[in-house]
Amino acid sequence: MAIRQIRIMGDDILNKECKPVKEMTPRLAELVEDMFDTMYEANGVGLAAPQVGILKQIITIDVDDGNQYVLVNPEILEESGTQSGQEACLSVPGKSGVVTRPNHVKIRAYDEYMEPYELEADELLARAICHECEHLHGHLYVERVEGELMDVEEED
Ligand code: ZN
C-alpha cells in the first residue's frame, strides 16, 4: 500500500490531456492500487491519475455502493437528465461548489485487466464519473461551479 501525493489546483499537470492506456503493465496495476489507497486515505469518492501526477486515462471510484470501479480509457456514450448539487475535489482542498451534471450516464471503459465493459450510472456515481472524466481532459469542476466556491469545514 502506498499513498501518493495529490496534486493541488495550480499544478500544471491538472490542466493537461491524459493519454489512453495501451496495456495494463505491472507499474500501472500498482498505480491503480495506490490510487485506491490514496483516495480512501483522503476520504474521496473518486480519483483520476493526473491528480497523482500521472497523465494516463485511469480513474478509481468508490461511492460506497459495494463496488470499486476502475475506469481505464473511459468514454461517455450517453447522458440524460440533470442533477444539481455540491461537489468537491481532492485537488481543491477545503472547497465545494454547486455543479449541475447529468443524472444518468452510460459509459464504456476497460477494467484493471483491460477487459472492456459498459456501465450505466445514476446520481452520485454518474456525478463522480463525469467529474473524474473531466480530469482526464485537463478540466476541474471549479470551471463549472454555479455561484461561489465555498469553504468547507475540515472533518477529522
Ligand atoms: Zn476532482
Coordinates of N, CA and C and ligand atoms in Angstrom, one line a residue:
M1 N 0.8 -1.2 0.0 CA 0.0 0.0 0.0 C 0.9 1.2 0.0
A2 N 0.5 2.1 -0.9 CA 1.3 3.4 -1.0 C 0.4 4.6 -1.2
I3 N 0.6 5.6 -0.4 CA -0.2 6.8 -0.6 C 0.7 7.7 -1.5
R4 N 0.0 8.2 -2.6 CA 0.7 9.1 -3.5 C 0.3 10.6 -3.1
Q5 N 1.2 11.5 -3.5 CA 0.9 12.9 -3.3 C -0.2 13.4 -4.2
I6 N -1.2 14.0 -3.7 CA -2.2 14.6 -4.5 C -1.9 16.0 -5.0
R7 N -1.9 16.1 -6.3 CA -1.6 17.4 -6.9 C -2.7 18.4 -6.6
I8 N -2.4 19.6 -6.4 CA -3.4 20.7 -6.0 C -3.5 21.7 -7.1
M9 N -4.8 22.2 -7.3 CA -5.1 23.2 -8.3 C -4.0 24.2 -8.4
G10 N -3.5 24.6 -9.6 CA -2.4 25.5 -9.7 C -1.2 24.7 -10.3
D11 N -1.2 23.4 -10.1 CA -0.2 22.5 -10.6 C -0.6 22.2 -12.1
D12 N 0.3 22.6 -13.0 CA 0.0 22.5 -14.5 C -0.5 21.1 -14.9
I13 N 0.0 20.1 -14.2 CA -0.4 18.7 -14.7 C -1.9 18.5 -14.7
L14 N -2.6 19.2 -13.8 CA -4.1 19.1 -13.8 C -4.8 19.7 -15.0
N15 N -4.1 20.4 -15.8 CA -4.7 21.0 -16.9 C -4.3 20.4 -18.2
K16 N -3.6 19.2 -18.1 CA -3.1 18.5 -19.3 C -4.1 17.4 -19.7
E17 N -4.0 17.0 -21.0 CA -4.7 15.9 -21.6 C -4.0 14.6 -21.2
C18 N -4.8 13.6 -20.8 CA -4.2 12.3 -20.5 C -4.2 11.4 -21.6
K19 N -3.2 10.5 -21.7 CA -3.1 9.6 -22.8 C -3.8 8.3 -22.5
P20 N -4.4 7.7 -23.5 CA -5.1 6.4 -23.3 C -4.1 5.3 -22.9
V21 N -4.5 4.3 -22.1 CA -3.7 3.2 -21.7 C -3.7 2.2 -22.8
K22 N -2.5 1.7 -23.2 CA -2.5 0.7 -24.3 C -2.5 -0.7 -23.7
E23 N -1.8 -0.9 -22.6 CA -1.8 -2.2 -22.0 C -1.6 -2.0 -20.5
M24 N -2.1 -2.9 -19.7 CA -2.0 -2.9 -18.2 C -0.7 -3.5 -17.8
T25 N 0.3 -2.6 -17.5 CA 1.6 -3.1 -17.1 C 1.6 -3.2 -15.6
P26 N 2.5 -4.0 -15.0 CA 2.6 -4.1 -13.5 C 2.7 -2.7 -12.9
R27 N 3.4 -1.8 -13.5 CA 3.5 -0.4 -13.0 C 2.2 0.3 -12.9
L28 N 1.4 0.1 -14.0 CA 0.0 0.7 -13.9 C -0.9 0.0 -13.0
A29 N -0.8 -1.3 -12.8 CA -1.6 -2.0 -11.9 C -1.3 -1.5 -10.5
E30 N 0.0 -1.2 -10.2 CA 0.4 -0.7 -8.9 C -0.2 0.7 -8.7
L31 N -0.2 1.5 -9.8 CA -0.8 2.8 -9.8 C -2.3 2.7 -9.3
V32 N -3.0 1.8 -9.9 CA -4.5 1.6 -9.6 C -4.6 1.3 -8.1
E33 N -3.8 0.4 -7.6 CA -3.9 0.1 -6.1 C -3.6 1.3 -5.3
D34 N -2.5 2.0 -5.7 CA -2.1 3.2 -5.0 C -3.2 4.3 -5.0
M35 N -3.9 4.4 -6.2 CA -4.9 5.4 -6.3 C -6.1 5.1 -5.3
F36 N -6.5 3.8 -5.2 CA -7.5 3.5 -4.2 C -7.0 3.9 -2.8
D37 N -5.8 3.5 -2.5 CA -5.2 3.8 -1.1 C -5.2 5.3 -0.9
T38 N -4.8 6.0 -1.9 CA -4.7 7.5 -1.8 C -6.1 8.1 -1.6
M39 N -7.0 7.6 -2.4 CA -8.4 8.1 -2.4 C -9.1 7.9 -1.0
Y40 N -8.9 6.6 -0.5 CA -9.5 6.3 0.8 C -8.9 7.1 1.9
E41 N -7.6 7.2 1.9 CA -6.8 8.0 2.9 C -7.3 9.4 2.9
A42 N -7.7 10.0 1.8 CA -8.2 11.4 1.7 C -9.7 11.5 1.8
N43 N -10.4 10.4 2.1 CA -11.8 10.4 2.2 C -12.5 10.9 0.9
G44 N -11.9 10.5 -0.3 CA -12.6 10.9 -1.5 C -13.4 9.8 -2.1
V45 N -14.3 10.1 -3.0 CA -15.1 9.1 -3.7 C -14.6 8.8 -5.1
G46 N -13.6 9.6 -5.6 CA -13.1 9.4 -6.9 C -11.7 10.0 -7.0
L47 N -10.9 9.4 -7.9 CA -9.6 10.0 -8.1 C -9.2 9.7 -9.6
A48 N -8.6 10.6 -10.2 CA -8.1 10.4 -11.6 C -6.5 10.5 -11.5
A49 N -5.9 9.7 -12.4 CA -4.5 9.6 -12.4 C -3.7 10.9 -12.4
P50 N -4.2 11.9 -13.2 CA -3.4 13.1 -13.2 C -3.4 13.8 -11.8
Q51 N -4.3 13.5 -11.0 CA -4.3 14.0 -9.6 C -3.1 13.5 -8.8
V52 N -2.6 12.4 -9.2 CA -1.3 11.9 -8.6 C -0.2 12.0 -9.5
G53 N -0.3 12.9 -10.5 CA 0.8 13.2 -11.4 C 1.1 12.3 -12.6
I54 N 0.1 11.5 -12.9 CA 0.3 10.5 -14.0 C -0.7 10.9 -15.1
L55 N -0.2 11.2 -16.3 CA -1.1 11.6 -17.4 C -1.6 10.4 -18.2
K56 N -2.3 9.5 -17.5 CA -2.9 8.4 -18.1 C -4.4 8.4 -17.9
Q57 N -5.2 7.8 -18.8 CA -6.6 7.8 -18.6 C -7.1 6.6 -17.7
I58 N -6.9 6.9 -16.4 CA -7.2 5.9 -15.4 C -8.0 6.7 -14.2
I59 N -9.1 6.1 -13.8 CA -9.9 6.6 -12.8 C -10.3 5.5 -11.8
T60 N -10.3 5.9 -10.5 CA -10.8 5.0 -9.5 C -12.0 5.7 -8.8
I61 N -13.0 4.9 -8.5 CA -14.2 5.5 -7.9 C -14.8 4.5 -6.9
D62 N -15.2 5.0 -5.7 CA -15.9 4.2 -4.7 C -16.9 5.1 -4.1
V63 N -18.2 4.9 -4.4 CA -19.3 5.8 -3.9 C -20.0 5.0 -2.8
D64 N -19.4 4.0 -2.2 CA -20.0 3.2 -1.1 C -21.2 2.4 -1.6
D65 N -21.2 1.9 -2.8 CA -22.3 1.1 -3.3 C -21.8 -0.4 -3.3
G66 N -20.7 -0.7 -2.7 CA -20.2 -2.0 -2.7 C -19.3 -2.4 -3.8
N67 N -19.0 -1.4 -4.7 CA -18.1 -1.7 -5.8 C -16.9 -0.8 -5.8
Q68 N -15.8 -1.3 -6.3 CA -14.6 -0.5 -6.5 C -14.5 -0.4 -8.1
Y69 N -14.8 0.8 -8.6 CA -14.8 1.0 -10.0 C -13.4 1.4 -10.5
V70 N -12.9 0.7 -11.5 CA -11.7 1.2 -12.2 C -12.1 1.5 -13.7
L71 N -11.9 2.7 -14.1 CA -12.3 3.1 -15.4 C -11.0 3.5 -16.2
V72 N -10.6 2.6 -17.1 CA -9.5 2.9 -18.0 C -10.0 3.3 -19.3
N73 N -9.5 4.4 -19.9 CA -9.9 4.9 -21.2 C -11.4 5.1 -21.2
P74 N -12.0 5.7 -20.2 CA -13.5 5.8 -20.3 C -14.0 6.7 -21.3
E75 N -15.2 6.4 -21.8 CA -15.9 7.2 -22.8 C -17.3 7.3 -22.4
I76 N -17.8 8.5 -22.4 CA -19.2 8.7 -22.0 C -20.1 8.5 -23.3
L77 N -21.0 7.5 -23.3 CA -21.7 7.2 -24.5 C -23.1 8.0 -24.5
E78 N -23.7 8.1 -23.4 CA -25.0 8.7 -23.3 C -25.1 9.5 -22.0
E79 N -25.8 10.6 -22.0 CA -26.1 11.4 -20.8 C -27.6 11.7 -20.8
S80 N -28.2 11.7 -19.7 CA -29.6 12.2 -19.6 C -29.9 12.7 -18.3
G81 N -31.0 13.5 -18.2 CA -31.4 14.1 -17.0 C -30.4 15.1 -16.4
T82 N -30.8 15.8 -15.4 CA -29.8 16.7 -14.7 C -29.9 16.5 -13.2
Q83 N -28.9 16.8 -12.5 CA -28.8 16.8 -11.1 C -27.9 18.0 -10.7
S84 N -28.4 18.7 -9.6 CA -27.6 19.9 -9.2 C -27.2 19.6 -7.8
G85 N -26.0 19.8 -7.4 CA -25.6 19.5 -6.0 C -24.2 19.9 -5.7
Q86 N -23.8 19.8 -4.5 CA -22.5 20.2 -4.0 C -21.4 19.2 -4.6
E87 N -20.3 19.7 -5.0 CA -19.3 18.9 -5.5 C -18.0 19.4 -4.9
A88 N -17.0 18.5 -4.7 CA -15.7 18.9 -4.2 C -14.7 18.0 -4.9
C89 N -13.4 18.3 -4.7 CA -12.3 17.7 -5.4 C -11.1 17.6 -4.5
L90 N -10.5 16.4 -4.5 CA -9.3 16.3 -3.6 C -8.1 17.2 -4.1
S91 N -8.2 17.7 -5.3 CA -7.2 18.7 -5.8 C -7.5 20.1 -5.5
V92 N -8.7 20.3 -4.9 CA -9.2 21.7 -4.5 C -9.6 21.6 -3.0
P93 N -8.6 21.4 -2.1 CA -9.0 21.1 -0.7 C -9.7 22.2 0.0
G94 N -10.6 21.8 0.8 CA -11.3 22.8 1.7 C -12.4 23.6 1.0
K95 N -12.7 23.2 -0.3 CA -13.7 24.0 -1.0 C -14.8 23.0 -1.5
S96 N -16.0 23.7 -1.8 CA -17.0 22.9 -2.5 C -17.8 24.0 -3.3
G97 N -18.6 23.4 -4.2 CA -19.4 24.3 -5.0 C -20.5 23.6 -5.7
V98 N -21.6 24.3 -6.2 CA -22.7 23.6 -6.8 C -22.4 23.4 -8.3
V99 N -22.6 22.2 -8.7 CA -22.4 21.9 -10.2 C -23.6 21.1 -10.6
T100 N -24.1 21.4 -11.8 CA -25.1 20.6 -12.5 C -24.5 19.6 -13.4
R101 N -25.0 18.4 -13.3 CA -24.4 17.3 -14.1 C -25.6 16.5 -14.6
P102 N -25.3 15.6 -15.5 CA -26.3 14.6 -16.0 C -26.7 13.7 -14.8
N103 N -27.9 13.3 -14.7 CA -28.3 12.4 -13.6 C -28.1 11.0 -13.9
H104 N -27.9 10.7 -15.2 CA -27.7 9.4 -15.7 C -26.6 9.4 -16.8
V105 N -25.7 8.5 -16.7 CA -24.7 8.3 -17.8 C -24.5 6.8 -18.2
K106 N -24.2 6.6 -19.4 CA -23.8 5.3 -19.8 C -22.4 5.4 -20.4
I107 N -21.5 4.6 -19.9 CA -20.1 4.7 -20.3 C -19.6 3.4 -20.8
R108 N -18.5 3.5 -21.6 CA -17.7 2.3 -22.0 C -16.3 2.6 -21.4
A109 N -15.7 1.5 -20.8 CA -14.4 1.7 -20.3 C -13.7 0.3 -20.2
Y110 N -12.5 0.2 -19.8 CA -11.8 -1.0 -19.5 C -11.5 -1.1 -18.0
D111 N -11.5 -2.3 -17.6 CA -11.2 -2.5 -16.1 C -9.7 -2.7 -15.9
E112 N -9.3 -3.1 -14.7 CA -7.9 -3.1 -14.4 C -7.2 -4.3 -15.1
Y113 N -8.0 -5.2 -15.8 CA -7.4 -6.3 -16.6 C -7.5 -6.0 -18.1
M114 N -7.9 -4.8 -18.4 CA -8.1 -4.3 -19.8 C -9.3 -5.1 -20.4
E115 N -10.2 -5.5 -19.6 CA -11.4 -6.1 -20.2 C -12.4 -5.0 -20.4
P116 N -13.0 -4.9 -21.6 CA -13.9 -3.8 -21.8 C -15.3 -4.0 -21.1
Y117 N -15.9 -3.0 -20.7 CA -17.3 -3.1 -20.1 C -18.1 -1.9 -20.3
E118 N -19.4 -2.0 -20.2 CA -20.2 -0.8 -20.2 C -20.9 -0.7 -18.8
L119 N -21.2 0.5 -18.4 CA -21.8 0.7 -17.1 C -22.8 1.8 -17.3
E120 N -24.0 1.6 -16.6 CA -24.9 2.7 -16.5 C -25.0 3.2 -15.1
A121 N -25.0 4.5 -14.9 CA -24.8 5.0 -13.5 C -25.8 6.2 -13.3
D122 N -26.3 6.3 -12.1 CA -27.2 7.4 -11.8 C -26.6 8.2 -10.6
E123 N -27.2 9.3 -10.4 CA -27.0 10.2 -9.2 C -25.5 10.3 -8.9
L124 N -25.1 9.9 -7.6 CA -23.7 10.2 -7.2 C -22.7 9.5 -8.1
L125 N -23.0 8.3 -8.5 CA -22.0 7.6 -9.3 C -21.9 8.3 -10.7
A126 N -23.0 8.7 -11.2 CA -22.9 9.5 -12.5 C -22.1 10.8 -12.3
R127 N -22.4 11.5 -11.2 CA -21.7 12.7 -10.9 C -20.2 12.5 -10.8
A128 N -19.8 11.4 -10.1 CA -18.4 11.1 -9.9 C -17.7 10.8 -11.2
I129 N -18.4 10.0 -12.1 CA -17.9 9.6 -13.4 C -17.6 10.8 -14.2
C130 N -18.6 11.7 -14.3 CA -18.4 13.0 -15.1 C -17.3 13.8 -14.5
H131 N -17.2 14.0 -13.2 CA -16.2 14.8 -12.6 C -14.8 14.2 -12.9
E132 N -14.7 12.9 -12.7 CA -13.3 12.3 -13.0 C -12.9 12.3 -14.4
C133 N -13.9 12.0 -15.3 CA -13.6 12.0 -16.7 C -13.1 13.4 -17.2
E134 N -13.6 14.4 -16.6 CA -13.1 15.8 -17.0 C -11.6 15.9 -16.6
H135 N -11.2 15.3 -15.4 CA -9.8 15.4 -15.1 C -8.9 14.9 -16.2
L136 N -9.4 13.8 -16.9 CA -8.6 13.2 -17.9 C -8.3 14.1 -19.1
H137 N -9.1 15.2 -19.2 CA -9.0 16.1 -20.3 C -8.6 17.5 -19.8
G138 N -8.0 17.5 -18.6 CA -7.4 18.7 -18.1 C -8.4 19.8 -17.5
H139 N -9.6 19.3 -17.1 CA -10.6 20.2 -16.5 C -10.9 19.9 -15.1
L140 N -11.2 21.0 -14.3 CA -11.6 20.9 -12.9 C -13.0 21.4 -12.8
Y141 N -13.7 20.8 -11.7 CA -15.1 21.2 -11.6 C -15.3 22.7 -11.3
V142 N -14.2 23.3 -10.8 CA -14.3 24.8 -10.4 C -14.7 25.6 -11.7
E143 N -14.4 25.1 -12.9 CA -14.8 25.8 -14.1 C -16.3 25.8 -14.3
R144 N -17.0 24.9 -13.6 CA -18.4 24.7 -13.8 C -19.2 25.2 -12.7
V145 N -18.6 25.6 -11.6 CA -19.3 26.0 -10.4 C -20.3 27.1 -10.6
E146 N -21.5 26.9 -10.1 CA -22.6 28.0 -10.2 C -22.5 28.8 -9.0
G147 N -22.2 30.1 -9.1 CA -22.1 30.9 -7.9 C -20.7 30.8 -7.4
E148 N -20.5 30.9 -6.1 CA -19.2 31.0 -5.5 C -18.7 29.6 -5.1
L149 N -17.4 29.5 -5.1 CA -16.8 28.3 -4.4 C -16.9 28.6 -2.9
M150 N -17.3 27.6 -2.1 CA -17.5 27.8 -0.7 C -16.4 27.1 0.1
D151 N -16.1 27.6 1.3 CA -15.2 27.0 2.2 C -15.9 25.9 2.9
V152 N -15.3 24.7 3.0 CA -16.0 23.6 3.8 C -15.1 23.4 5.1
E153 N -15.8 23.0 6.1 CA -15.0 22.8 7.4 C -14.3 21.4 7.3
E154 N -13.1 21.4 7.7 CA -12.4 20.1 7.7 C -13.0 19.1 8.7
E155 N -13.1 17.9 8.3 CA -13.6 16.8 9.2 C -12.4 16.0 9.7
D156 N -12.4 15.7 10.9 CA -11.4 14.9 11.5 C -11.6 13.4 11.3
Ligands
ZN1 ZN -11.6 16.1 -8.8

